[in-house]
PDB file of C-alpha atoms in Angstrom:
ATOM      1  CA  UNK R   1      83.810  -0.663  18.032  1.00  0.00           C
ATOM      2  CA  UNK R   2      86.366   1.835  16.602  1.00  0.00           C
ATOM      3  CA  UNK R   3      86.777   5.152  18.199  1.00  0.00           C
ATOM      4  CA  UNK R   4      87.283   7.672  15.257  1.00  0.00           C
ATOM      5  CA  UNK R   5      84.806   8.664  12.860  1.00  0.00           C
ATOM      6  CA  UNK R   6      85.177   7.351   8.467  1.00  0.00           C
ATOM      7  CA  UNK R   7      86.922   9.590   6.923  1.00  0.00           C
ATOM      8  CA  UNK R   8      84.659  11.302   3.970  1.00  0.00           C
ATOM      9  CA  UNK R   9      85.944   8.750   1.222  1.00  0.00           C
ATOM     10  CA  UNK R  10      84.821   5.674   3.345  1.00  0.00           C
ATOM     11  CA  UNK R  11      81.600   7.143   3.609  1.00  0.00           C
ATOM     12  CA  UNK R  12      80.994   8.197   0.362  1.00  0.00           C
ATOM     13  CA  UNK R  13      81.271   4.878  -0.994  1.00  0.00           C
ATOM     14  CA  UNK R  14      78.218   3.335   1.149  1.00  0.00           C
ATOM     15  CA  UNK R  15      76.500   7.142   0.731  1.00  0.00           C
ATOM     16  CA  UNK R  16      76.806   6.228  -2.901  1.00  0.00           C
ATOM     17  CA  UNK R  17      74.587   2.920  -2.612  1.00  0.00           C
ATOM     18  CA  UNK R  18      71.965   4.304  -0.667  1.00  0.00           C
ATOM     19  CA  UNK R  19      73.088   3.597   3.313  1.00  0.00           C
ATOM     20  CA  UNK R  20      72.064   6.747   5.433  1.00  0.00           C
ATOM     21  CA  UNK R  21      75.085   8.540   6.785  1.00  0.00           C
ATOM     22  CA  UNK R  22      74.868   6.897  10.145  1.00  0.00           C
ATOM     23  CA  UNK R  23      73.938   3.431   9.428  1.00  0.00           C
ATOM     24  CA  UNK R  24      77.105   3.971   6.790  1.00  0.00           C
ATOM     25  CA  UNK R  25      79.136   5.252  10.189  1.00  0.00           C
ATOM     26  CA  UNK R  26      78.333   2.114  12.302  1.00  0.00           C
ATOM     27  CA  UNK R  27      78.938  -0.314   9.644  1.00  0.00           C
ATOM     28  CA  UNK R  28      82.400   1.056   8.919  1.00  0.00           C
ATOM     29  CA  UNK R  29      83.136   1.778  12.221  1.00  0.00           C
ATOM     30  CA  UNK R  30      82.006  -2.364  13.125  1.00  0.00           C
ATOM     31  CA  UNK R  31      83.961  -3.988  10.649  1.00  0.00           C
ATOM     32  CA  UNK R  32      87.486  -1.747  11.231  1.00  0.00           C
ATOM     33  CA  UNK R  33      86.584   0.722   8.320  1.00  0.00           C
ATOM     34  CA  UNK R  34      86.670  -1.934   5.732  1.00  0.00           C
ATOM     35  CA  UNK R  35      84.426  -0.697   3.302  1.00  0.00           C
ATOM     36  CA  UNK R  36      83.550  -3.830   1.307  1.00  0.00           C
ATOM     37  CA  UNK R  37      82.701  -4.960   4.819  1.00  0.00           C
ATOM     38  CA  UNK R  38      80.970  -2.569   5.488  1.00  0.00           C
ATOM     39  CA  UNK R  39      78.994  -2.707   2.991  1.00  0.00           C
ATOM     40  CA  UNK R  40      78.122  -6.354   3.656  1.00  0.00           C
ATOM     41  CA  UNK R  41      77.243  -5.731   7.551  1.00  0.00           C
ATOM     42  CA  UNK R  42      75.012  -3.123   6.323  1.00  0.00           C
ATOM     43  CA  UNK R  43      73.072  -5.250   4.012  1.00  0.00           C
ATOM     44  CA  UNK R  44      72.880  -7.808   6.358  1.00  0.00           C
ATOM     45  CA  UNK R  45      71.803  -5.958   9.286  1.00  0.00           C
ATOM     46  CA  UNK R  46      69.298  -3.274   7.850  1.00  0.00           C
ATOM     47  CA  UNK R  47      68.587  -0.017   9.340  1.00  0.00           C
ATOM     48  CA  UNK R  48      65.395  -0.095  11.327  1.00  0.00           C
ATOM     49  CA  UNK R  49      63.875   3.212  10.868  1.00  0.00           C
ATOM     50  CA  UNK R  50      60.470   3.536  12.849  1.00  0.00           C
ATOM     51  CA  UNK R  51      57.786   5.586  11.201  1.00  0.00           C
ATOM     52  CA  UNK R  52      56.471   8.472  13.030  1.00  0.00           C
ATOM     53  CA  UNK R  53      52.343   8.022  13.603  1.00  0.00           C
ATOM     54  CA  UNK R  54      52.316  11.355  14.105  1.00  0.00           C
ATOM     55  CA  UNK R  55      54.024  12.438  10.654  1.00  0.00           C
ATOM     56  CA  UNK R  56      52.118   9.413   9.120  1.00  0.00           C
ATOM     57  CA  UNK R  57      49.067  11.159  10.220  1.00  0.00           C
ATOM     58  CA  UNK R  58      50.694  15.169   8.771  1.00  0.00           C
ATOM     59  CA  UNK R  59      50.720  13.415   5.354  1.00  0.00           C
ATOM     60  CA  UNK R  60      47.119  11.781   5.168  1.00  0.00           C
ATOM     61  CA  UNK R  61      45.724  15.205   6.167  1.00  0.00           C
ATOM     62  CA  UNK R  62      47.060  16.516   3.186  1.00  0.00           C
ATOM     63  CA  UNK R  63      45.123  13.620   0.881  1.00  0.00           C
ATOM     64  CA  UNK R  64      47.896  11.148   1.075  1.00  0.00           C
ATOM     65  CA  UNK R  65      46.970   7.246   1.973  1.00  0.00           C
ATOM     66  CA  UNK R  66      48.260   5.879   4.823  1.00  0.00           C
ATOM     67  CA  UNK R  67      51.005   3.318   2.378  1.00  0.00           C
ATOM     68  CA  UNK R  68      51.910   5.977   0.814  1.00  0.00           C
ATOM     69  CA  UNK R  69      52.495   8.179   3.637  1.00  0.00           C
ATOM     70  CA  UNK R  70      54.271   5.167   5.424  1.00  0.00           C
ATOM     71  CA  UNK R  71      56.618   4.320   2.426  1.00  0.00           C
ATOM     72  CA  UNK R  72      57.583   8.096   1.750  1.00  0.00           C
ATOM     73  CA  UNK R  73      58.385   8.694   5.529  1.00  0.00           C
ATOM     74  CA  UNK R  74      60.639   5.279   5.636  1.00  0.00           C
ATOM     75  CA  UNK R  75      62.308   5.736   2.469  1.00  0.00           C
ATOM     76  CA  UNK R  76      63.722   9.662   3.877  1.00  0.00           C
ATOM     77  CA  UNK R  77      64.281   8.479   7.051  1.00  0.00           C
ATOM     78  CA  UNK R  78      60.985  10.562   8.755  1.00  0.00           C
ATOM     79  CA  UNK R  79      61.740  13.808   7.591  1.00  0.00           C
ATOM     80  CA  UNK R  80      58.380  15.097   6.710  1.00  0.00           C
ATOM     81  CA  UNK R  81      59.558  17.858   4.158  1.00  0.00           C
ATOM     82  CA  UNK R  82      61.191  15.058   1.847  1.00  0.00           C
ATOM     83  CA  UNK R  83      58.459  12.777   2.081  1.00  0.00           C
ATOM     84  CA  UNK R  84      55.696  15.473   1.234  1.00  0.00           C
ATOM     85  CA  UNK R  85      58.242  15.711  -2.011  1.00  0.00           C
ATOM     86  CA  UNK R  86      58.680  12.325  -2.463  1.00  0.00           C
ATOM     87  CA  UNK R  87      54.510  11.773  -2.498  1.00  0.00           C
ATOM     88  CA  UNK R  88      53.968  14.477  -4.720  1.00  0.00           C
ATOM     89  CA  UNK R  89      56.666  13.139  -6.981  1.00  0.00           C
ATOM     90  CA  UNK R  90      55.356   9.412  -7.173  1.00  0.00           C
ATOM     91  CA  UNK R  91      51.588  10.405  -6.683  1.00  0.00           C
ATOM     92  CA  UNK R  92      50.423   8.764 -10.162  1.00  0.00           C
ATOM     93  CA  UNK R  93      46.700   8.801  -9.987  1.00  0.00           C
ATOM     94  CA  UNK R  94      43.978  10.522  -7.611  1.00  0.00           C
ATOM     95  CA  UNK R  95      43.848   7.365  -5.866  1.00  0.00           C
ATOM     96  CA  UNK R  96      47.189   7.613  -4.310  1.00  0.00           C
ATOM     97  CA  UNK R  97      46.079  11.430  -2.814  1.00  0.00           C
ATOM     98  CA  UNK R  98      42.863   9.633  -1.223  1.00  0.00           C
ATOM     99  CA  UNK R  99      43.131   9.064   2.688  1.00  0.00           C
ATOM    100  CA  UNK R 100      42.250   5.766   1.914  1.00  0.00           C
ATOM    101  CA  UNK R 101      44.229   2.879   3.894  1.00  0.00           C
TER     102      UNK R 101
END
């Protein structure tokens, strides 16, 4: 692996399609900072993010289910501020506020 960090223009370019900042960092810093390669390695080796049960359980006490809770903590990477957004954002019916599994 490379030893010096992607310079803010390689970054951006993987930023731009979604890739967290540090998947984005490995993936450049694997394939020699070739971006379009990057990009590939990134896509085929996807981030594994694992889902707090202890933020999971933060959002169902506030009337979230437990999906919805789960998908809102993966999708911003566990941070428990953005995913409270994120559920009050795409809560569409009572339903989805329910602690229901």
């Amino acid at each position: 692996m490379a030893s010096r960090l992607p310079s803010q223009q390689e970054l951006q370019q993987l930023l731009n399609l979604g890739i967290s900042r540090a998947h984005a960092t490995k993936g450049l810093q694997t394939q020699n900072f070739s971006v379009s390669q990057a990009i590939d390695w990134c896509l085929k080796n996807p981030e594994s993010i694992d889902v707090s049960d202890n933020l999971v359980q933060s959002l169902r006490e506030i009337g979230f289910s437990e999906t919805h809770a789960r998908n809102a903590l993966l999708l911003n990477e566990n941070s428990l501020e953005r995913a409270t957004d994120w559920c009050l954002a795409k809560s569409s019916s009572p339903g989805d506020a329910e602690g229901k599994k």
